[in-house]
Amino acid sequence: MTAFTSTSDASMDNTAQALQKLDRLEGYLLQDSSNLPLLADAFQTALRCSQWERAAFHLRHAQALQPQSQAWALREADLYLAQSDYAKASEVLQALQAMPAQPPEFADAVLHNLAFIQLQSHGPTACVDALRAHMESPQAPAPQPALARLWLRALHHARQPEQATDWARAFEARNLLVPSVAGPASLAALDANCMAEAQRWSNLALQQAEADDAPIEALVTQSSLALAANNAPQAQAAAEAALRINPQDGRAWSALAFASLLAGQFPTARQQFAQALSAMPQHIGTWHGQGWTQIVQQDLEGAKRSFESALALDRNFAESHGGLAVACALGQDTSGAQLHIDRALRLDPANLSGRFAQAVLEAGINDPQSFQRLVKRLLTNQSGPLGESVLDLVSKASTPKGTS
């Protein structure tokens, strides 16, 4: 596994470079104090390195030079947003939004920031509600890329990936889906099970990206698509590239964990699933991945807890019941296994894990050889939760503990 300590080093380097740039800009301003482009550059640079007092100084200076400037009022809201002072930011932004005859790009920036405050303060559904009328209006001009990205991400995190995909598909039909918007669109398409769009949009997002600034969502999508194609090395490479951009990204950790699981690196996968879940404990698929890893490692009690955590998020997901049924069946908890088998198959009659758990009960599995024979008979050439052969994954559960 790649170590990611270099990412924090790079972040420190970037901050140091921003501080050096800010010192230079302020030196220039000593000679040309009324230079508005220099003031704007100094203000933005101060924000990047969290120098709030220096940013505020340049803001007030510029506002004294241009007291009616909408652009500097918007920058004042940026300063409050950077400090998470959402009340003051909202006050400034609402006043700007009420002003007549705003240019479309400026109106989009104001709406974006107000919706972002809703996202941070009240969650993705509130953000969707704040944006829906504008984003779904046929009369509204095409939104700026930043607003489109926020809209797609809010829909996705509000568990509406199908709506996000439909919107992106219509946006694409108008030749408006630029690479910077295609990244979040690709991850929504992946979770909506629209694999052709996920592939096309992640390719678009990555084609024009700089090596050090690739869109993280497109990389996560590419990692997941590689998993479905049984390509663990490619999946790991894409996930690690995503984590170099953001070492705290839960989806990237989850993709890397699934790649390690597919590669048979079970202890590593276990650690990576734990890292993913610390960042996004509400992600059902990652609980499933951890549960299957625990089954493979014969930690059946741990697997039960993982699938129960998934069920706590959504009790109507057949795969959660099916995985829990497998853990119960392998642990000889017949009544618990049958309960969750029944629920899994009632929710999805084709549920593979539920049928596997039923076969474990019926065959009375109690030794590795019988387990292997059952897996071969039932699961050869059938796809599992990662797109791999379930035979390849689950049959490894019969190896002695401590091996991989």
GROMACS .gro file of C-alpha atoms in nm:
model
  404
    1MET     CA    1   0.000   0.000   0.000
    2THR     CA    2   0.124   0.346  -0.085
    3ALA     CA    3   0.208   0.571   0.206
    4PHE     CA    4   0.031   0.905   0.193
    5THR     CA    5   0.249   1.111   0.424
    6SER     CA    6   0.375   1.303   0.121
    7THR     CA    7   0.028   1.457   0.080
    8SER     CA    8   0.042   1.644   0.411
    9ASP     CA    9   0.397   1.751   0.325
   10ALA     CA   10   0.269   1.889  -0.006
   11SER     CA   11  -0.009   2.074   0.176
   12MET     CA   12   0.247   2.232   0.408
   13ASP     CA   13   0.457   2.329   0.106
   14ASN     CA   14   0.152   2.488  -0.061
   15THR     CA   15   0.075   2.689   0.252
   16ALA     CA   16   0.435   2.804   0.277
   17GLN     CA   17   0.431   2.908  -0.089
   18ALA     CA   18   0.104   3.097  -0.038
   19LEU     CA   19   0.251   3.283   0.259
   20GLN     CA   20   0.557   3.376   0.054
   21LYS     CA   21   0.333   3.499  -0.227
   22LEU     CA   22   0.125   3.700   0.019
   23ASP     CA   23   0.441   3.868   0.155
   24ARG     CA   24   0.545   3.960  -0.200
   25LEU     CA   25   0.201   4.097  -0.289
   26GLU     CA   26   0.190   4.310   0.024
   27GLY     CA   27   0.533   4.442  -0.066
   28TYR     CA   28   0.399   4.550  -0.405
   29LEU     CA   29   0.097   4.710  -0.238
   30LEU     CA   30   0.327   4.927  -0.028
   31GLN     CA   31   0.430   5.086  -0.356
   32ASP     CA   32   0.086   5.079  -0.521
   33SER     CA   33  -0.176   5.070  -0.247
   34SER     CA   34  -0.476   5.144  -0.471
   35ASN     CA   35  -0.411   4.866  -0.721
   36LEU     CA   36  -0.741   4.673  -0.711
   37PRO     CA   37  -0.620   4.360  -0.898
   38LEU     CA   38  -0.328   4.337  -0.654
   39LEU     CA   39  -0.568   4.378  -0.360
   40ALA     CA   40  -0.791   4.102  -0.497
   41ASP     CA   41  -0.492   3.870  -0.541
   42ALA     CA   42  -0.364   3.947  -0.191
   43PHE     CA   43  -0.710   3.887  -0.044
   44GLN     CA   44  -0.752   3.548  -0.214
   45THR     CA   45  -0.399   3.444  -0.121
   46ALA     CA   46  -0.458   3.537   0.243
   47LEU     CA   47  -0.772   3.320   0.241
   48ARG     CA   48  -0.576   3.025   0.102
   49CYS     CA   49  -0.332   3.032   0.390
   50SER     CA   50  -0.595   3.117   0.655
   51GLN     CA   51  -0.457   3.461   0.729
   52TRP     CA   52  -0.793   3.608   0.824
   53GLU     CA   53  -0.677   3.943   0.964
   54ARG     CA   54  -0.461   4.010   0.660
   55ALA     CA   55  -0.749   3.914   0.430
   56ALA     CA   56  -0.985   4.145   0.620
   57PHE     CA   57  -0.736   4.432   0.595
   58HIS     CA   58  -0.719   4.406   0.216
   59LEU     CA   59  -1.097   4.365   0.194
   60ARG     CA   60  -1.167   4.683   0.394
   61HIS     CA   61  -0.910   4.875   0.195
   62ALA     CA   62  -1.072   4.771  -0.134
   63GLN     CA   63  -1.423   4.846  -0.006
   64ALA     CA   64  -1.309   5.196   0.089
   65LEU     CA   65  -1.188   5.239  -0.268
   66GLN     CA   66  -1.505   5.087  -0.418
   67PRO     CA   67  -1.781   5.123  -0.157
   68GLN     CA   68  -2.064   5.002  -0.385
   69SER     CA   69  -1.877   4.706  -0.537
   70GLN     CA   70  -2.083   4.388  -0.558
   71ALA     CA   71  -1.767   4.188  -0.628
   72TRP     CA   72  -1.605   4.297  -0.303
   73ALA     CA   73  -1.927   4.233  -0.112
   74LEU     CA   74  -1.916   3.880  -0.249
   75ARG     CA   75  -1.555   3.853  -0.132
   76GLU     CA   76  -1.667   3.969   0.214
   77ALA     CA   77  -1.904   3.670   0.222
   78ASP     CA   78  -1.611   3.450   0.114
   79LEU     CA   79  -1.416   3.568   0.417
   80TYR     CA   80  -1.702   3.476   0.651
   81LEU     CA   81  -1.747   3.140   0.475
   82ALA     CA   82  -1.378   3.061   0.512
   83GLN     CA   83  -1.416   3.113   0.887
   84SER     CA   84  -1.745   2.913   0.897
   85ASP     CA   85  -1.932   3.224   1.014
   86TYR     CA   86  -2.246   3.127   0.823
   87ALA     CA   87  -2.475   3.382   0.988
   88LYS     CA   88  -2.270   3.680   0.870
   89ALA     CA   89  -2.211   3.523   0.529
   90SER     CA   90  -2.585   3.464   0.483
   91GLU     CA   91  -2.663   3.825   0.574
   92VAL     CA   92  -2.427   3.956   0.307
   93LEU     CA   93  -2.537   3.703   0.043
   94GLN     CA   94  -2.910   3.757   0.097
   95ALA     CA   95  -2.862   4.131   0.051
   96LEU     CA   96  -2.676   4.063  -0.273
   97GLN     CA   97  -2.941   3.819  -0.393
   98ALA     CA   98  -3.211   4.085  -0.346
   99MET     CA   99  -3.035   4.329  -0.575
  100PRO     CA  100  -3.191   4.367  -0.923
  101ALA     CA  101  -3.029   4.304  -1.263
  102GLN     CA  102  -2.751   4.074  -1.149
  103PRO     CA  103  -2.528   3.926  -1.420
  104PRO     CA  104  -2.595   3.548  -1.448
  105GLU     CA  105  -2.242   3.451  -1.340
  106PHE     CA  106  -2.266   3.672  -1.031
  107ALA     CA  107  -2.615   3.542  -0.946
  108ASP     CA  108  -2.485   3.185  -0.973
  109ALA     CA  109  -2.200   3.261  -0.733
  110VAL     CA  110  -2.440   3.409  -0.476
  111LEU     CA  111  -2.682   3.115  -0.508
  112HIS     CA  112  -2.393   2.867  -0.487
  113ASN     CA  113  -2.271   3.016  -0.160
  114LEU     CA  114  -2.617   3.033  -0.004
  115ALA     CA  115  -2.680   2.669  -0.098
  116PHE     CA  116  -2.338   2.573   0.037
  117ILE     CA  117  -2.437   2.725   0.371
  118GLN     CA  118  -2.752   2.510   0.368
  119LEU     CA  119  -2.535   2.204   0.297
  120GLN     CA  120  -2.300   2.279   0.584
  121SER     CA  121  -2.571   2.384   0.829
  122HIS     CA  122  -2.858   2.149   0.748
  123GLY     CA  123  -2.731   1.877   0.515
  124PRO     CA  124  -2.762   1.780   0.148
  125THR     CA  125  -3.141   1.770   0.132
  126ALA     CA  126  -3.161   2.134   0.242
  127CYS     CA  127  -2.902   2.219  -0.023
  128VAL     CA  128  -3.107   2.040  -0.290
  129ASP     CA  129  -3.418   2.228  -0.180
  130ALA     CA  130  -3.233   2.559  -0.204
  131LEU     CA  131  -3.119   2.485  -0.560
  132ARG     CA  132  -3.402   2.284  -0.715
  133ALA     CA  133  -3.618   2.568  -0.851
  134HIS     CA  134  -3.323   2.726  -1.029
  135MET     CA  135  -3.150   2.409  -1.147
  136GLU     CA  136  -3.466   2.249  -1.284
  137SER     CA  137  -3.610   2.562  -1.446
  138PRO     CA  138  -3.616   2.537  -1.827
  139GLN     CA  139  -3.596   2.918  -1.843
  140ALA     CA  140  -3.281   2.949  -1.631
  141PRO     CA  141  -2.951   2.999  -1.814
  142ALA     CA  142  -2.697   2.717  -1.802
  143PRO     CA  143  -2.541   2.722  -1.454
  144GLN     CA  144  -2.175   2.792  -1.397
  145PRO     CA  145  -1.963   2.476  -1.340
  146ALA     CA  146  -1.922   2.537  -0.965
  147LEU     CA  147  -2.300   2.557  -0.920
  148ALA     CA  148  -2.356   2.245  -1.133
  149ARG     CA  149  -2.098   2.054  -0.926
  150LEU     CA  150  -2.263   2.153  -0.598
  151TRP     CA  151  -2.606   2.053  -0.733
  152LEU     CA  152  -2.487   1.708  -0.843
  153ARG     CA  153  -2.301   1.645  -0.521
  154ALA     CA  154  -2.598   1.753  -0.310
  155LEU     CA  155  -2.834   1.525  -0.504
  156HIS     CA  156  -2.589   1.238  -0.470
  157HIS     CA  157  -2.539   1.283  -0.096
  158ALA     CA  158  -2.915   1.322  -0.051
  159ARG     CA  159  -2.938   0.965  -0.190
  160GLN     CA  160  -3.078   1.078  -0.522
  161PRO     CA  161  -2.809   0.948  -0.763
  162GLU     CA  162  -3.070   0.860  -1.025
  163GLN     CA  163  -3.195   1.220  -1.035
  164ALA     CA  164  -2.836   1.346  -1.050
  165THR     CA  165  -2.764   1.113  -1.340
  166ASP     CA  166  -3.078   1.216  -1.527
  167TRP     CA  167  -2.989   1.583  -1.483
  168ALA     CA  168  -2.631   1.527  -1.600
  169ARG     CA  169  -2.755   1.326  -1.900
  170ALA     CA  170  -2.981   1.616  -2.004
  171PHE     CA  171  -2.693   1.860  -1.944
  172GLU     CA  172  -2.471   1.646  -2.167
  173ALA     CA  173  -2.737   1.644  -2.439
  174ARG     CA  174  -2.708   2.024  -2.449
  175ASN     CA  175  -2.328   1.994  -2.489
  176LEU     CA  176  -2.278   2.161  -2.151
  177LEU     CA  177  -2.116   1.879  -1.951
  178VAL     CA  178  -1.764   2.016  -1.910
  179PRO     CA  179  -1.486   1.802  -1.753
  180SER     CA  180  -1.505   1.976  -1.415
  181VAL     CA  181  -1.874   1.880  -1.385
  182ALA     CA  182  -1.831   1.532  -1.534
  183GLY     CA  183  -1.637   1.406  -1.230
  184PRO     CA  184  -1.920   1.432  -0.974
  185ALA     CA  185  -2.165   1.323  -1.246
  186SER     CA  186  -1.965   1.003  -1.298
  187LEU     CA  187  -1.980   0.902  -0.932
  188ALA     CA  188  -2.355   0.965  -0.920
  189ALA     CA  189  -2.395   0.752  -1.233
  190LEU     CA  190  -2.191   0.474  -1.074
  191ASP     CA  191  -2.420   0.466  -0.770
  192ALA     CA  192  -2.725   0.479  -0.999
  193ASN     CA  193  -2.587   0.169  -1.173
  194CYS     CA  194  -2.551   0.357  -1.503
  195MET     CA  195  -2.212   0.213  -1.592
  196ALA     CA  196  -2.187   0.347  -1.947
  197GLU     CA  197  -2.234   0.704  -1.825
  198ALA     CA  198  -1.999   0.645  -1.530
  199GLN     CA  199  -1.726   0.530  -1.769
  200ARG     CA  200  -1.786   0.806  -2.025
  201TRP     CA  201  -1.805   1.089  -1.775
  202SER     CA  202  -1.509   0.977  -1.565
  203ASN     CA  203  -1.303   0.952  -1.885
  204LEU     CA  204  -1.412   1.304  -1.981
  205ALA     CA  205  -1.322   1.439  -1.638
  206LEU     CA  206  -0.975   1.281  -1.643
  207GLN     CA  207  -0.883   1.352  -2.005
  208GLN     CA  208  -0.825   1.722  -1.948
  209ALA     CA  209  -0.711   1.714  -1.587
  210GLU     CA  210  -0.363   1.804  -1.472
  211ALA     CA  211  -0.168   1.516  -1.316
  212ASP     CA  212  -0.172   1.682  -0.971
  213ASP     CA  213  -0.528   1.811  -0.997
  214ALA     CA  214  -0.732   1.515  -1.123
  215PRO     CA  215  -1.098   1.521  -1.011
  216ILE     CA  216  -1.123   1.291  -0.713
  217GLU     CA  217  -1.474   1.165  -0.792
  218ALA     CA  218  -1.370   1.053  -1.140
  219LEU     CA  219  -1.077   0.859  -0.989
  220VAL     CA  220  -1.307   0.687  -0.739
  221THR     CA  221  -1.541   0.599  -1.025
  222GLN     CA  222  -1.253   0.457  -1.230
  223SER     CA  223  -1.139   0.252  -0.931
  224SER     CA  224  -1.487   0.106  -0.886
  225LEU     CA  225  -1.519   0.028  -1.257
  226ALA     CA  226  -1.184  -0.151  -1.244
  227LEU     CA  227  -1.315  -0.355  -0.951
  228ALA     CA  228  -1.613  -0.463  -1.157
  229ALA     CA  229  -1.369  -0.573  -1.427
  230ASN     CA  230  -1.166  -0.780  -1.175
  231ASN     CA  231  -0.865  -0.552  -1.221
  232ALA     CA  232  -0.737  -0.508  -0.866
  233PRO     CA  233  -0.407  -0.331  -0.959
  234GLN     CA  234  -0.588  -0.071  -1.169
  235ALA     CA  235  -0.848  -0.022  -0.897
  236GLN     CA  236  -0.578   0.026  -0.634
  237ALA     CA  237  -0.387   0.274  -0.852
  238ALA     CA  238  -0.694   0.491  -0.912
  239ALA     CA  239  -0.795   0.486  -0.544
  240GLU     CA  240  -0.445   0.576  -0.431
  241ALA     CA  241  -0.438   0.864  -0.680
  242ALA     CA  242  -0.763   0.988  -0.527
  243LEU     CA  243  -0.618   0.967  -0.178
  244ARG     CA  244  -0.318   1.171  -0.283
  245ILE     CA  245  -0.565   1.449  -0.357
  246ASN     CA  246  -0.757   1.405  -0.030
  247PRO     CA  247  -0.624   1.155   0.228
  248GLN     CA  248  -0.953   1.182   0.421
  249ASP     CA  249  -1.190   1.089   0.138
  250GLY     CA  250  -1.412   0.804   0.254
  251ARG     CA  251  -1.515   0.684  -0.091
  252ALA     CA  252  -1.152   0.663  -0.201
  253TRP     CA  253  -1.064   0.459   0.109
  254SER     CA  254  -1.362   0.234   0.044
  255ALA     CA  255  -1.259   0.179  -0.318
  256LEU     CA  256  -0.904   0.100  -0.208
  257ALA     CA  257  -1.035  -0.143   0.054
  258PHE     CA  258  -1.248  -0.326  -0.201
  259ALA     CA  259  -0.945  -0.345  -0.432
  260SER     CA  260  -0.738  -0.497  -0.151
  261LEU     CA  261  -1.019  -0.743  -0.078
  262LEU     CA  262  -1.031  -0.842  -0.444
  263ALA     CA  263  -0.652  -0.885  -0.442
  264GLY     CA  264  -0.675  -1.117  -0.141
  265GLN     CA  265  -0.501  -0.868   0.091
  266PHE     CA  266  -0.745  -0.924   0.375
  267PRO     CA  267  -0.570  -0.761   0.676
  268THR     CA  268  -0.496  -0.453   0.464
  269ALA     CA  269  -0.856  -0.442   0.339
  270ARG     CA  270  -0.982  -0.461   0.698
  271GLN     CA  271  -0.775  -0.158   0.798
  272GLN     CA  272  -0.883   0.036   0.491
  273PHE     CA  273  -1.253  -0.036   0.546
  274ALA     CA  274  -1.214   0.092   0.903
  275GLN     CA  275  -1.054   0.410   0.768
  276ALA     CA  276  -1.337   0.451   0.516
  277LEU     CA  277  -1.606   0.403   0.778
  278SER     CA  278  -1.447   0.654   1.013
  279ALA     CA  279  -1.496   0.911   0.736
  280MET     CA  280  -1.843   0.800   0.618
  281PRO     CA  281  -2.024   0.577   0.867
  282GLN     CA  282  -2.349   0.614   0.670
  283HIS     CA  283  -2.222   0.430   0.360
  284ILE     CA  284  -2.399   0.094   0.344
  285GLY     CA  285  -2.177  -0.056   0.075
  286THR     CA  286  -1.867  -0.003   0.286
  287TRP     CA  287  -2.027  -0.184   0.580
  288HIS     CA  288  -2.095  -0.471   0.338
  289GLY     CA  289  -1.733  -0.473   0.226
  290GLN     CA  290  -1.610  -0.483   0.584
  291GLY     CA  291  -1.857  -0.761   0.662
  292TRP     CA  292  -1.740  -0.977   0.372
  293THR     CA  293  -1.379  -0.918   0.470
  294GLN     CA  294  -1.459  -1.036   0.822
  295ILE     CA  295  -1.633  -1.345   0.683
  296VAL     CA  296  -1.326  -1.425   0.476
  297GLN     CA  297  -1.114  -1.386   0.790
  298GLN     CA  298  -1.362  -1.601   0.985
  299ASP     CA  299  -1.448  -1.316   1.223
  300LEU     CA  300  -1.814  -1.406   1.215
  301GLU     CA  301  -1.915  -1.195   1.514
  302GLY     CA  302  -1.747  -0.893   1.360
  303ALA     CA  303  -1.924  -0.965   1.030
  304LYS     CA  304  -2.258  -0.979   1.208
  305ARG     CA  305  -2.193  -0.638   1.362
  306SER     CA  306  -2.101  -0.492   1.023
  307PHE     CA  307  -2.413  -0.618   0.848
  308GLU     CA  308  -2.626  -0.511   1.145
  309SER     CA  309  -2.476  -0.162   1.109
  310ALA     CA  310  -2.580  -0.166   0.744
  311LEU     CA  311  -2.930  -0.272   0.842
  312ALA     CA  312  -2.951   0.010   1.094
  313LEU     CA  313  -2.915   0.248   0.798
  314ASP     CA  314  -3.171   0.072   0.577
  315ARG     CA  315  -3.371  -0.229   0.691
  316ASN     CA  316  -3.506  -0.292   0.341
  317PHE     CA  317  -3.178  -0.371   0.168
  318ALA     CA  318  -3.167  -0.739   0.070
  319GLU     CA  319  -2.787  -0.757   0.054
  320SER     CA  320  -2.757  -0.652   0.419
  321HIS     CA  321  -2.995  -0.928   0.527
  322GLY     CA  322  -2.820  -1.177   0.297
  323GLY     CA  323  -2.473  -1.099   0.429
  324LEU     CA  324  -2.594  -1.124   0.787
  325ALA     CA  325  -2.760  -1.455   0.701
  326VAL     CA  326  -2.428  -1.591   0.569
  327ALA     CA  327  -2.246  -1.487   0.886
  328CYS     CA  328  -2.517  -1.647   1.101
  329ALA     CA  329  -2.523  -1.966   0.892
  330LEU     CA  330  -2.145  -2.010   0.905
  331GLY     CA  331  -2.161  -1.948   1.280
  332GLN     CA  332  -2.428  -2.220   1.316
  333ASP     CA  333  -2.691  -1.968   1.426
  334THR     CA  334  -2.970  -2.146   1.240
  335SER     CA  335  -3.262  -1.938   1.361
  336GLY     CA  336  -3.086  -1.608   1.295
  337ALA     CA  337  -2.974  -1.723   0.953
  338GLN     CA  338  -3.323  -1.838   0.852
  339LEU     CA  339  -3.478  -1.512   0.971
  340HIS     CA  340  -3.250  -1.303   0.749
  341ILE     CA  341  -3.264  -1.549   0.459
  342ASP     CA  342  -3.641  -1.508   0.454
  343ARG     CA  343  -3.616  -1.131   0.465
  344ALA     CA  344  -3.344  -1.115   0.198
  345LEU     CA  345  -3.534  -1.337  -0.045
  346ARG     CA  346  -3.862  -1.158   0.021
  347LEU     CA  347  -3.696  -0.827  -0.069
  348ASP     CA  348  -3.507  -0.975  -0.366
  349PRO     CA  349  -3.584  -1.331  -0.478
  350ALA     CA  350  -3.257  -1.335  -0.675
  351ASN     CA  351  -3.045  -1.233  -0.376
  352LEU     CA  352  -2.727  -1.440  -0.404
  353SER     CA  353  -2.601  -1.415  -0.047
  354GLY     CA  354  -2.940  -1.516   0.093
  355ARG     CA  355  -2.950  -1.823  -0.131
  356PHE     CA  356  -2.593  -1.905  -0.036
  357ALA     CA  357  -2.681  -1.886   0.334
  358GLN     CA  358  -2.976  -2.119   0.272
  359ALA     CA  359  -2.745  -2.367   0.100
  360VAL     CA  360  -2.502  -2.353   0.394
  361LEU     CA  361  -2.786  -2.446   0.629
  362GLU     CA  362  -2.921  -2.722   0.406
  363ALA     CA  363  -2.580  -2.879   0.341
  364GLY     CA  364  -2.480  -2.870   0.705
  365ILE     CA  365  -2.137  -2.723   0.636
  366ASN     CA  366  -1.895  -2.810   0.912
  367ASP     CA  367  -1.555  -2.857   0.744
  368PRO     CA  368  -1.346  -2.669   0.485
  369GLN     CA  369  -1.372  -2.942   0.220
  370SER     CA  370  -1.752  -2.942   0.229
  371PHE     CA  371  -1.752  -2.565   0.219
  372GLN     CA  372  -1.537  -2.564  -0.094
  373ARG     CA  373  -1.757  -2.822  -0.267
  374LEU     CA  374  -2.073  -2.625  -0.188
  375VAL     CA  375  -1.923  -2.301  -0.316
  376LYS     CA  376  -1.818  -2.469  -0.641
  377ARG     CA  377  -2.160  -2.622  -0.694
  378LEU     CA  378  -2.359  -2.308  -0.623
  379LEU     CA  379  -2.151  -2.007  -0.711
  380THR     CA  380  -1.923  -2.080  -1.006
  381ASN     CA  381  -1.949  -1.799  -1.264
  382GLN     CA  382  -2.191  -1.595  -1.056
  383SER     CA  383  -2.103  -1.238  -0.968
  384GLY     CA  384  -2.050  -1.121  -0.614
  385PRO     CA  385  -2.058  -0.779  -0.449
  386LEU     CA  386  -1.737  -0.665  -0.620
  387GLY     CA  387  -1.805  -0.805  -0.964
  388GLU     CA  388  -1.567  -1.095  -0.898
  389SER     CA  389  -1.660  -1.461  -0.892
  390VAL     CA  390  -1.813  -1.534  -0.554
  391LEU     CA  391  -1.622  -1.862  -0.568
  392ASP     CA  392  -1.295  -1.669  -0.568
  393LEU     CA  393  -1.398  -1.456  -0.273
  394VAL     CA  394  -1.602  -1.671  -0.042
  395SER     CA  395  -1.408  -1.995  -0.086
  396LYS     CA  396  -1.116  -1.822   0.083
  397ALA     CA  397  -1.322  -1.820   0.401
  398SER     CA  398  -1.237  -2.188   0.443
  399THR     CA  399  -0.864  -2.120   0.483
  400PRO     CA  400  -0.726  -2.149   0.837
  401LYS     CA  401  -0.732  -1.838   1.048
  402GLY     CA  402  -0.425  -1.620   1.015
  403THR     CA  403  -0.360  -1.706   0.654
  404SER     CA  404  -0.435  -1.504   0.344
   0.00000   0.00000   0.00000
